[in-house]
């Protein structure tokens, strides 16, 4: 049976969080899970708080929105305080060590990883969303790695496929390295 | 079940796909957040089925184009939000008065005025019923899931065509942007029919003479029936009249036809209402929260029930009266200042407890559960 999971990917508008959420949602859906995805953004095309939530379950939930997070990604400082009502001690937060200067505070696990810096090193800062996805999946092992890679393959334009797969790989590597520490 | 039928799509896309499945072949609109994805998907889908998509110069013209297309015999719709819904009201009244089938999608965002474009609200509950001036017939359906947006959009077309009345599909931004798995099954056969077309002798044809079902047959353009269409109060011949004895009859029929077809129109979901001490009534994302709150309350030994109008207007009054008769309280969570609560107060006087919120955020199940406990203590 699929475990109930609540995941939030948050950051600044234009960072590609809705795309990461869609890829993750599709990966879970291909496992046969019921996935409810919701989002919130500001009326600007770039910047401002942006977030996408996934509620994973075996069946369609009565209430499809996040109430108590299991995983929280914060990719920009502007999103650091935006989840205060649904963060809790049992969750894990993954934050960008460069763009998040004051991470959300609590008794929960916090991993600060250089997601944006890694994306820049790969050659495109805009790919930080996929680095983050790889890191989150690597840390949590919430989804089968091959399945996630397969979903990325199907979901991104061929022109950018190699870049995306490299970013996903880099994210997994960051997670592994942080595990060793 | 084929994999193609099961899709993870947002509510707004489900709406567009439902419309196409229902046989809609004309869309005119002016994009506005948070309804734009309906237009976007229609612009992709309609050309595939030989339909027409027009982005008009504004909402007023869009509604006019939809009415024109429908007068031409095509199933037609538009989608909008916030101030766009206000702009459509005059022509919406024209459609009600001239009995021109059409479907209007309204994805609710924070208001009034341009309000909060990307934030959810449920503040158009009363506007959907009374937005255009004068006594007029209108049907409003209020789906609460992506799957139900699909099926209710199909039903909206069926009702609109069958009864020659505008139908509004009303849902909030959360449900419109929510992505859920939906089974895109074909529209039920009985919901696919177009309006009743005029037949018989052309000589002496009266375009607004109703059959026994109170609905006049629609003269199909090109079939040779003489007709006249106007927003002025008109007699059976379609021409204006202000003669009071005629007006009483024609407006009486216009308002009475929904009552006549109440059984066809009415739709609601009732869970655990029979023995409930407290009933929660809500629409859209608030109904989803209510569902969870009621289930949790039951687990905790509280006799709670859910009454959810799927057809919001005309409100399923008799069913609600009957099912709420034994309850001591009715909790009404809604993302406005208390519109649905006001209506329910008429049916359950003194029992209604409004749980309102209008800050652009949804209502959580925990808030509803707390209120359930409070009204029983």
Coordinates of C-alpha atoms in Angstrom, one line a residue:
Chain A
X1 CA 0.0 0.0 0.0
X2 CA 1.2 3.5 -0.8
X3 CA 2.4 5.4 2.2
X4 CA 0.7 8.8 2.8
X5 CA 3.3 11.5 2.1
X6 CA 3.1 15.3 2.0
X7 CA 5.8 17.1 0.1
X8 CA 6.2 20.9 -0.5
X9 CA 8.6 22.4 -3.0
X10 CA 8.9 26.1 -2.4
X11 CA 11.0 29.0 -3.5
X12 CA 10.8 32.0 -5.8
X13 CA 8.7 32.3 -8.9
X14 CA 10.7 31.2 -12.0
X15 CA 12.8 28.7 -10.2
X16 CA 11.0 25.8 -11.9
X17 CA 9.4 24.3 -8.8
X18 CA 6.1 23.6 -10.5
X19 CA 7.9 21.5 -13.1
X20 CA 9.9 19.6 -10.5
X21 CA 6.6 18.9 -8.7
X22 CA 5.0 17.7 -11.9
X23 CA 7.9 15.3 -12.6
X24 CA 7.7 13.9 -9.1
X25 CA 4.0 13.6 -9.3
X26 CA 4.2 11.7 -12.5
X27 CA 6.8 9.4 -11.1
X28 CA 4.5 8.6 -8.1
X29 CA 1.5 8.2 -10.4
X30 CA 3.3 5.8 -12.6
X31 CA 3.7 3.6 -9.4
X32 CA -0.1 3.6 -9.2
X33 CA -0.3 6.1 -6.3
X34 CA -3.0 8.7 -6.1
X35 CA -1.3 12.1 -6.4
X36 CA -2.9 15.4 -5.6
X37 CA -0.9 18.4 -6.7
X38 CA -1.7 22.0 -5.7
X39 CA 0.2 25.2 -6.2
X40 CA 0.3 28.8 -5.2
X41 CA 2.1 31.7 -6.9
X42 CA 2.1 35.4 -7.1
X43 CA 0.7 37.5 -10.0
X44 CA 4.3 38.2 -11.2
X45 CA 6.0 36.1 -13.9
X46 CA 9.3 36.1 -12.0
X47 CA 9.9 36.3 -8.3
X48 CA 7.5 36.2 -5.3
X49 CA 6.7 33.2 -3.3
X50 CA 6.0 30.1 -5.4
X51 CA 5.2 26.6 -4.1
X52 CA 3.9 23.3 -5.3
X53 CA 2.5 20.7 -2.9
X54 CA 2.1 16.9 -3.4
X55 CA -0.2 14.7 -1.3
X56 CA 0.6 11.1 -2.1
X57 CA -1.7 8.3 -1.0
X58 CA -3.1 4.9 -2.0
X59 CA -6.5 6.4 -2.8
X60 CA -7.8 9.9 -3.6
X61 CA -7.8 11.7 -0.3
X62 CA -10.9 13.5 1.1
X63 CA -8.8 16.6 1.5
X64 CA -6.1 17.0 -1.3
X65 CA -4.0 19.8 0.3
X66 CA -1.0 19.5 2.6
X67 CA -1.6 19.7 6.3
X68 CA 1.5 18.2 7.9
X69 CA 4.6 18.0 5.8
X70 CA 6.9 15.1 5.5
X71 CA 9.4 16.9 3.3
X72 CA 9.9 20.5 2.6
X73 CA 12.2 22.0 0.0
X74 CA 13.2 25.7 0.4
X75 CA 15.1 27.0 -2.6
X76 CA 14.9 30.7 -1.8
X77 CA 14.8 32.8 1.3
X78 CA 11.4 34.3 0.4
X79 CA 9.9 30.9 1.0
X80 CA 11.6 30.3 4.3
X81 CA 8.7 31.4 6.5
X82 CA 5.8 30.5 4.2
X83 CA 5.2 27.0 5.6
X84 CA 5.1 27.7 9.3
X85 CA 1.6 26.4 9.7
X86 CA 2.3 22.9 8.3
X87 CA 5.9 22.3 9.3
X88 CA 6.4 19.8 12.2
X89 CA 9.1 18.0 14.2
X90 CA 8.9 14.8 12.2
X91 CA 9.7 16.2 8.8
X92 CA 12.9 16.8 6.8
X93 CA 13.7 20.2 5.3
X94 CA 16.1 20.5 2.4
X95 CA 17.3 24.0 1.9
X96 CA 19.6 25.8 -0.5
X97 CA 22.8 26.7 1.4
X98 CA 23.4 29.8 -0.7
X99 CA 20.0 31.4 -1.3
X100 CA 18.4 30.6 2.0
X101 CA 20.2 32.6 4.6
X102 CA 17.8 32.2 7.5
X103 CA 16.3 28.7 7.3
X104 CA 13.0 27.8 8.9
X105 CA 13.7 26.9 12.6
X106 CA 12.4 23.9 14.5
X107 CA 13.2 20.5 15.9
X108 CA 13.0 18.9 12.4
X109 CA 15.9 17.6 10.4
X110 CA 17.5 20.3 8.2
X111 CA 19.8 19.6 5.3
X112 CA 21.5 22.6 3.7
X113 CA 23.0 21.7 0.4
X114 CA 24.6 23.8 -2.4
X115 CA 21.8 23.2 -4.9
X116 CA 22.0 26.4 -6.8
X117 CA 25.8 26.4 -6.7
X118 CA 25.9 22.9 -8.2
X119 CA 23.5 24.0 -10.9
X120 CA 25.8 26.9 -11.7
X121 CA 28.8 24.5 -11.9
X122 CA 26.9 22.3 -14.3
X123 CA 26.5 25.3 -16.4
X124 CA 22.9 26.6 -15.9
X125 CA 21.6 28.0 -12.7
X126 CA 18.0 27.4 -14.0
X127 CA 18.5 23.7 -13.5
X128 CA 18.7 24.0 -9.7
X129 CA 15.1 22.7 -9.5
X130 CA 16.2 19.4 -10.9
X131 CA 19.4 19.2 -8.7
X132 CA 17.0 19.8 -5.8
X133 CA 14.7 17.1 -7.0
X134 CA 17.6 14.6 -7.2
X135 CA 18.9 15.6 -3.8
X136 CA 15.4 15.3 -2.2
X137 CA 14.8 11.9 -3.8
X138 CA 18.3 10.8 -2.7
X139 CA 17.9 11.9 0.9
X140 CA 14.4 10.6 1.3
X141 CA 14.4 7.5 -1.0
X142 CA 10.7 8.3 -1.4
X143 CA 10.7 7.1 -5.0
X144 CA 12.6 4.5 -7.1
X145 CA 15.6 6.2 -8.8
X146 CA 15.1 4.6 -12.1
X147 CA 11.5 5.5 -12.2
X148 CA 12.3 9.1 -11.5
X149 CA 15.0 9.2 -14.2
X150 CA 12.5 7.6 -16.6
X151 CA 10.0 10.3 -15.8
X152 CA 12.5 13.1 -16.4
X153 CA 13.4 11.4 -19.7
X154 CA 9.7 11.5 -20.8
X155 CA 9.0 14.9 -19.3
X156 CA 11.6 17.3 -20.6
X157 CA 12.4 18.4 -24.2
X158 CA 15.1 16.3 -25.9
X159 CA 17.3 19.3 -26.3
X160 CA 17.6 19.7 -22.5
X161 CA 17.5 16.0 -21.6
X162 CA 21.2 15.5 -21.0
X163 CA 21.4 18.7 -18.9
X164 CA 18.4 17.5 -16.8
X165 CA 19.8 14.0 -16.3
X166 CA 23.2 15.5 -15.3
X167 CA 21.4 17.8 -12.8
X168 CA 19.4 14.9 -11.3
X169 CA 22.6 12.8 -11.0
X170 CA 24.4 15.8 -9.3
X171 CA 21.5 16.1 -6.8
X172 CA 21.7 12.4 -5.9
X173 CA 25.4 12.8 -5.4
X174 CA 24.9 15.8 -3.1
X175 CA 22.6 13.6 -1.0
X176 CA 25.0 10.7 -0.9
X177 CA 27.9 13.0 0.2
X178 CA 25.8 14.6 2.9
X179 CA 24.9 11.2 4.1
X180 CA 28.6 10.3 4.5
X181 CA 29.2 13.4 6.6
Chain B
X1 CA -9.4 0.8 -18.0
X2 CA -7.2 2.3 -20.7
X3 CA -4.3 4.4 -19.6
X4 CA -5.3 7.3 -21.8
X5 CA -8.5 7.7 -20.0
X6 CA -6.7 8.0 -16.6
X7 CA -4.9 11.3 -16.6
X8 CA -3.3 13.6 -14.0
X9 CA -4.6 17.0 -15.0
X10 CA -5.6 20.3 -13.4
X11 CA -9.3 21.1 -12.8
X12 CA -9.3 23.7 -15.6
X13 CA -8.1 21.2 -18.1
X14 CA -10.7 18.7 -17.0
X15 CA -13.3 21.4 -17.6
X16 CA -12.1 22.0 -21.2
X17 CA -12.0 18.2 -21.8
X18 CA -15.5 17.8 -20.3
X19 CA -16.8 20.6 -22.6
X20 CA -15.4 18.9 -25.7
X21 CA -16.7 15.5 -24.6
X22 CA -20.2 17.2 -24.1
X23 CA -20.1 18.3 -27.7
X24 CA -19.1 22.0 -27.2
X25 CA -17.7 23.3 -30.5
X26 CA -17.4 27.0 -29.8
X27 CA -15.4 28.9 -27.2
X28 CA -15.0 32.6 -27.0
X29 CA -13.2 34.2 -24.1
X30 CA -10.8 36.6 -22.7
X31 CA -8.1 35.0 -20.6
X32 CA -8.0 35.9 -16.9
X33 CA -6.3 34.2 -13.9
X34 CA -7.2 31.7 -12.5
X35 CA -9.4 30.5 -15.3
X36 CA -6.9 30.9 -18.2
X37 CA -6.0 27.2 -18.5
X38 CA -9.6 26.5 -19.6
X39 CA -9.1 28.8 -22.6
X40 CA -5.6 27.5 -23.2
X41 CA -6.8 23.9 -23.3
X42 CA -9.9 24.7 -25.4
X43 CA -7.6 26.5 -28.0
X44 CA -5.7 23.2 -28.3
X45 CA -8.7 20.8 -28.3
X46 CA -11.3 22.6 -30.4
X47 CA -9.4 22.6 -33.7
X48 CA -8.9 18.8 -33.4
X49 CA -12.7 18.3 -33.4
X50 CA -13.6 20.9 -36.0
X51 CA -14.6 23.5 -33.4
X52 CA -13.8 27.1 -33.2
X53 CA -11.9 29.1 -30.6
X54 CA -11.9 32.9 -30.5
X55 CA -10.0 35.1 -28.2
X56 CA -12.2 38.2 -28.1
X57 CA -11.4 41.7 -27.1
X58 CA -13.0 41.5 -23.7
X59 CA -15.4 39.6 -21.6
X60 CA -18.5 41.4 -22.7
X61 CA -17.8 40.6 -26.4
X62 CA -16.9 37.0 -25.4
X63 CA -20.3 36.4 -23.8
X64 CA -22.0 38.0 -26.9
X65 CA -20.0 35.7 -29.2
X66 CA -21.1 32.7 -27.2
X67 CA -24.7 33.7 -27.4
X68 CA -24.4 34.3 -31.1
X69 CA -22.8 30.9 -31.7
X70 CA -25.5 29.2 -29.7
X71 CA -28.2 31.0 -31.7
X72 CA -26.5 29.5 -34.7
X73 CA -27.2 26.1 -33.2
X74 CA -23.8 25.2 -31.7
X75 CA -23.0 24.2 -28.1
X76 CA -21.0 27.1 -26.8
X77 CA -19.2 28.3 -23.7
X78 CA -16.8 30.8 -22.1
X79 CA -14.7 30.8 -18.9
X80 CA -13.7 33.7 -16.7
X81 CA -12.9 34.8 -13.2
X82 CA -13.3 37.8 -10.8
X83 CA -14.1 41.0 -12.7
X84 CA -14.6 39.1 -15.9
X85 CA -17.7 37.4 -14.4
X86 CA -19.1 40.8 -13.6
X87 CA -18.6 41.9 -17.2
X88 CA -20.5 38.9 -18.5
X89 CA -23.6 39.6 -16.4
X90 CA -25.6 41.7 -18.8
X91 CA -25.3 39.3 -21.7
X92 CA -25.9 36.4 -19.3
X93 CA -29.3 38.0 -18.5
X94 CA -30.0 38.3 -22.2
X95 CA -29.3 34.5 -22.6
X96 CA -31.7 33.8 -19.7
X97 CA -34.4 36.1 -21.1
X98 CA -34.0 34.9 -24.7
X99 CA -33.6 31.3 -23.6
X100 CA -30.3 30.7 -25.4
X101 CA -28.3 27.7 -24.1
X102 CA -24.8 28.5 -22.9
X103 CA -22.3 27.4 -20.3
X104 CA -20.2 29.9 -18.3
X105 CA -17.2 28.7 -16.2
X106 CA -16.4 30.9 -13.3
X107 CA -13.2 30.1 -11.4
X108 CA -13.4 32.1 -8.2
X109 CA -10.5 34.3 -7.0
X110 CA -10.2 36.9 -4.3
X111 CA -12.4 40.0 -4.7
X112 CA -14.0 42.5 -4.8
X113 CA -12.9 44.2 -8.0
X114 CA -9.6 42.9 -9.4
X115 CA -9.0 41.7 -5.8
X116 CA -6.4 38.9 -5.5
X117 CA -5.8 37.4 -8.9
X118 CA -3.9 34.3 -7.9
X119 CA -5.6 33.7 -4.5
X120 CA -8.7 31.5 -4.0
X121 CA -12.1 32.6 -2.8
X122 CA -15.7 31.5 -2.9
X123 CA -17.1 35.0 -3.0
X124 CA -19.3 34.6 -6.1
X125 CA -21.9 32.3 -4.7
X126 CA -24.5 35.0 -4.6
X127 CA -23.4 36.7 -7.8
X128 CA -23.7 33.4 -9.7
X129 CA -27.3 33.4 -8.7
X130 CA -28.2 37.1 -8.8
X131 CA -25.4 38.7 -10.8
X132 CA -27.6 39.9 -13.6
X133 CA -30.6 42.2 -13.0
X134 CA -34.2 41.2 -12.8
X135 CA -35.9 37.9 -11.8
X136 CA -34.3 35.3 -14.1
X137 CA -33.7 31.5 -14.3
X138 CA -30.2 30.2 -13.9
X139 CA -28.6 27.0 -12.9
X140 CA -25.3 26.9 -11.1
X141 CA -23.3 23.7 -10.5
X142 CA -20.4 23.5 -8.0
X143 CA -17.9 20.7 -8.4
X144 CA -15.4 19.9 -5.7
X145 CA -12.8 17.7 -7.5
X146 CA -11.0 17.5 -10.8
X147 CA -13.1 14.4 -11.7
X148 CA -16.3 16.2 -10.8
X149 CA -15.3 19.3 -12.8
X150 CA -15.1 17.0 -15.8
X151 CA -18.5 15.4 -15.2
X152 CA -20.3 18.5 -14.1
X153 CA -19.2 20.5 -17.1
X154 CA -20.7 17.7 -19.2
X155 CA -23.9 17.9 -17.2
X156 CA -23.9 21.7 -17.5
X157 CA -24.2 21.4 -21.2
X158 CA -26.9 18.8 -20.9
X159 CA -29.0 21.0 -18.6
X160 CA -28.4 24.1 -20.6
X161 CA -29.5 22.5 -23.9
X162 CA -32.4 20.6 -22.4
X163 CA -33.9 23.6 -20.6
X164 CA -32.6 26.5 -22.7
X165 CA -31.1 28.2 -19.7
X166 CA -27.6 29.5 -19.0
X167 CA -25.6 27.2 -16.7
X168 CA -22.7 28.4 -14.6
X169 CA -20.0 26.0 -13.5
X170 CA -18.6 27.5 -10.3
X171 CA -15.4 26.5 -8.6
X172 CA -12.6 28.1 -6.7
X173 CA -9.0 28.6 -7.7
X174 CA -7.7 25.7 -5.6
X175 CA -9.9 23.2 -7.4
X176 CA -9.2 24.8 -10.7
X177 CA -5.5 24.5 -10.3
X178 CA -5.5 21.2 -8.4
X179 CA -4.1 18.3 -10.2
X180 CA -5.8 14.9 -9.5
X181 CA -6.2 11.7 -11.4
X182 CA -9.4 11.7 -13.5
X183 CA -11.0 9.0 -15.5
X184 CA -12.0 10.7 -18.8
X185 CA -14.9 8.5 -19.6
X186 CA -17.1 9.5 -22.6
X187 CA -20.1 11.6 -21.8
X188 CA -23.2 9.6 -20.8
X189 CA -25.5 9.1 -23.8
X190 CA -28.4 10.8 -22.2
X191 CA -26.3 14.0 -21.5
X192 CA -25.2 14.4 -25.1
X193 CA -28.5 15.5 -26.7
X194 CA -28.7 19.0 -28.2
X195 CA -31.7 21.2 -27.5
X196 CA -35.1 20.3 -28.8
X197 CA -35.3 21.5 -32.4
X198 CA -38.5 23.0 -33.9
X199 CA -40.4 20.8 -36.3
X200 CA -43.7 20.9 -38.1
X201 CA -45.3 23.6 -40.2
X202 CA -43.3 26.8 -40.8
X203 CA -46.6 28.7 -41.3
X204 CA -47.8 30.3 -38.0
X205 CA -44.7 29.2 -36.1
X206 CA -44.4 30.9 -32.7
X207 CA -40.7 30.8 -31.5
X208 CA -41.5 31.1 -27.8
X209 CA -44.6 28.9 -27.6
X210 CA -43.5 26.2 -25.1
X211 CA -44.5 22.6 -25.1
X212 CA -46.0 20.9 -22.1
X213 CA -42.5 20.7 -20.6
X214 CA -42.5 24.6 -20.5
X215 CA -39.5 24.7 -22.9
X216 CA -40.0 26.1 -26.4
X217 CA -38.5 24.1 -29.3
X218 CA -35.5 26.0 -30.8
X219 CA -35.8 27.0 -34.4
X220 CA -32.6 25.8 -36.1
X221 CA -31.1 28.5 -38.4
X222 CA -31.7 27.5 -42.0
X223 CA -34.7 25.4 -41.3
X224 CA -37.0 28.2 -42.5
X225 CA -38.7 29.1 -39.3
X226 CA -39.4 32.8 -38.8
X227 CA -38.1 33.9 -35.4
X228 CA -37.3 37.0 -33.5
X229 CA -34.9 37.2 -30.6
X230 CA -34.8 40.0 -28.1
X231 CA -33.8 40.9 -24.5
X232 CA -37.1 42.8 -24.2
X233 CA -39.9 41.0 -22.5
X234 CA -41.5 39.1 -25.4
X235 CA -44.6 37.2 -26.2
X236 CA -44.8 33.8 -27.8
X237 CA -44.2 35.4 -31.2
X238 CA -40.8 36.7 -30.0
X239 CA -41.8 40.3 -30.3
X240 CA -41.8 42.7 -27.3
X241 CA -44.8 43.2 -25.1
X242 CA -45.5 45.1 -21.9
X243 CA -49.1 44.0 -21.6
X244 CA -49.3 42.9 -18.0
X245 CA -51.5 39.9 -18.6
X246 CA -49.1 38.5 -21.2
X247 CA -45.9 39.4 -19.1
X248 CA -47.2 37.5 -16.2
X249 CA -47.6 34.4 -18.3
X250 CA -44.3 34.6 -20.2
X251 CA -42.1 35.5 -17.2
X252 CA -44.1 33.0 -15.1
X253 CA -43.1 30.3 -17.6
X254 CA -39.5 31.5 -17.7
X255 CA -39.2 31.2 -13.9
X256 CA -41.4 28.2 -13.6
X257 CA -39.5 25.9 -16.0
X258 CA -36.7 25.2 -13.5
X259 CA -39.2 24.3 -10.9
X260 CA -40.9 21.9 -13.3
X261 CA -37.6 20.2 -14.0
X262 CA -36.3 20.2 -10.4
X263 CA -35.6 16.4 -10.4
X264 CA -33.5 16.7 -13.5
X265 CA -31.5 19.7 -12.1
X266 CA -31.1 18.7 -8.5
X267 CA -27.9 17.0 -7.4
X268 CA -26.2 16.7 -4.0
X269 CA -24.0 14.5 -1.9
X270 CA -25.1 13.5 1.6
X271 CA -22.8 11.5 3.9
X272 CA -24.0 10.4 7.3
X273 CA -26.7 13.0 7.6
X274 CA -29.5 10.6 8.9
X275 CA -28.4 10.5 12.5
X276 CA -26.2 13.6 12.5
X277 CA -26.2 16.0 15.3
X278 CA -24.2 18.5 13.3
X279 CA -24.2 18.9 9.5
X280 CA -21.5 20.6 7.6
X281 CA -22.4 22.2 4.3
X282 CA -19.9 23.5 1.8
X283 CA -18.8 23.7 -1.8
X284 CA -15.4 23.4 -3.7
X285 CA -12.2 23.0 -1.7
X286 CA -14.1 23.9 1.6
X287 CA -16.3 20.8 0.9
X288 CA -13.2 18.6 0.6
X289 CA -12.0 20.0 3.9
X290 CA -15.4 19.3 5.3
X291 CA -15.4 15.7 4.1
X292 CA -12.2 15.1 6.0
X293 CA -13.4 16.9 9.1
X294 CA -16.7 15.0 9.2
X295 CA -14.8 11.6 8.7
X296 CA -12.5 12.5 11.6
X297 CA -15.4 13.6 13.8
X298 CA -17.1 10.3 13.2
X299 CA -13.9 8.5 14.2
X300 CA -13.9 10.5 17.4
X301 CA -17.5 9.4 18.1
X302 CA -19.2 12.7 17.1
X303 CA -22.3 12.3 15.0
X304 CA -21.4 14.6 12.1
X305 CA -22.7 14.6 8.5
X306 CA -21.9 16.3 5.2
X307 CA -24.5 17.9 3.0
X308 CA -22.8 19.1 -0.2
X309 CA -24.9 20.8 -2.9
X310 CA -23.6 19.8 -6.4
X311 CA -26.3 21.8 -8.0
X312 CA -25.9 25.0 -5.9
X313 CA -28.7 27.0 -7.6
X314 CA -31.5 26.2 -7.4
X315 CA -30.4 25.0 -4.0
X316 CA -31.6 21.5 -3.2
X317 CA -33.9 22.9 -0.5
X318 CA -36.2 20.0 0.2
X319 CA -33.4 17.5 0.6
X320 CA -31.5 19.9 2.9
X321 CA -34.5 20.6 5.0
X322 CA -35.2 16.9 5.4
X323 CA -31.7 15.8 6.1
X324 CA -30.9 18.7 8.5
X325 CA -34.2 18.5 10.4
X326 CA -32.7 16.3 13.2
X327 CA -29.4 18.1 13.5
X328 CA -28.9 20.7 16.2
X329 CA -26.4 22.7 14.2
X330 CA -25.3 23.4 10.6
X331 CA -21.6 24.4 10.2
X332 CA -21.0 26.3 6.9
X333 CA -17.3 26.7 6.0
X334 CA -16.9 29.1 3.1
X335 CA -14.2 31.4 1.7
X336 CA -16.3 34.6 1.8
X337 CA -18.1 36.7 4.5
X338 CA -21.0 34.2 4.8
X339 CA -23.0 33.9 1.6
X340 CA -24.1 30.3 1.7
X341 CA -24.7 30.5 5.5
X342 CA -27.2 33.3 4.8
X343 CA -29.1 31.1 2.4
X344 CA -29.1 28.1 4.7
X345 CA -30.3 30.2 7.6
X346 CA -33.6 30.3 5.7
X347 CA -33.9 26.5 5.8
X348 CA -32.5 25.9 9.2
X349 CA -33.2 29.0 11.2
X350 CA -31.1 29.5 14.3
X351 CA -28.9 26.5 13.7
X352 CA -26.4 27.9 11.3
X353 CA -22.8 28.6 12.3
X354 CA -20.8 30.3 9.6
X355 CA -17.1 29.6 9.4
X356 CA -15.8 32.3 7.1
X357 CA -12.5 33.2 5.7
X358 CA -11.6 35.8 3.1
X359 CA -7.9 36.3 3.3
X360 CA -7.0 34.3 0.2
X361 CA -6.3 31.1 2.1
X362 CA -8.3 27.9 2.2
X363 CA -10.1 26.5 5.2
X364 CA -8.4 23.5 6.9
X365 CA -10.2 20.4 8.1
X366 CA -8.8 21.1 11.6
X367 CA -10.7 24.4 11.7
X368 CA -13.9 22.8 10.7
X369 CA -13.4 20.0 13.2
X370 CA -12.9 22.6 16.0
X371 CA -16.1 24.3 15.0
X372 CA -18.0 21.1 15.0
X373 CA -16.8 20.4 18.6
X374 CA -17.6 24.0 19.6
X375 CA -21.2 24.0 18.3
X376 CA -21.9 20.7 20.2
X377 CA -20.4 21.8 23.5

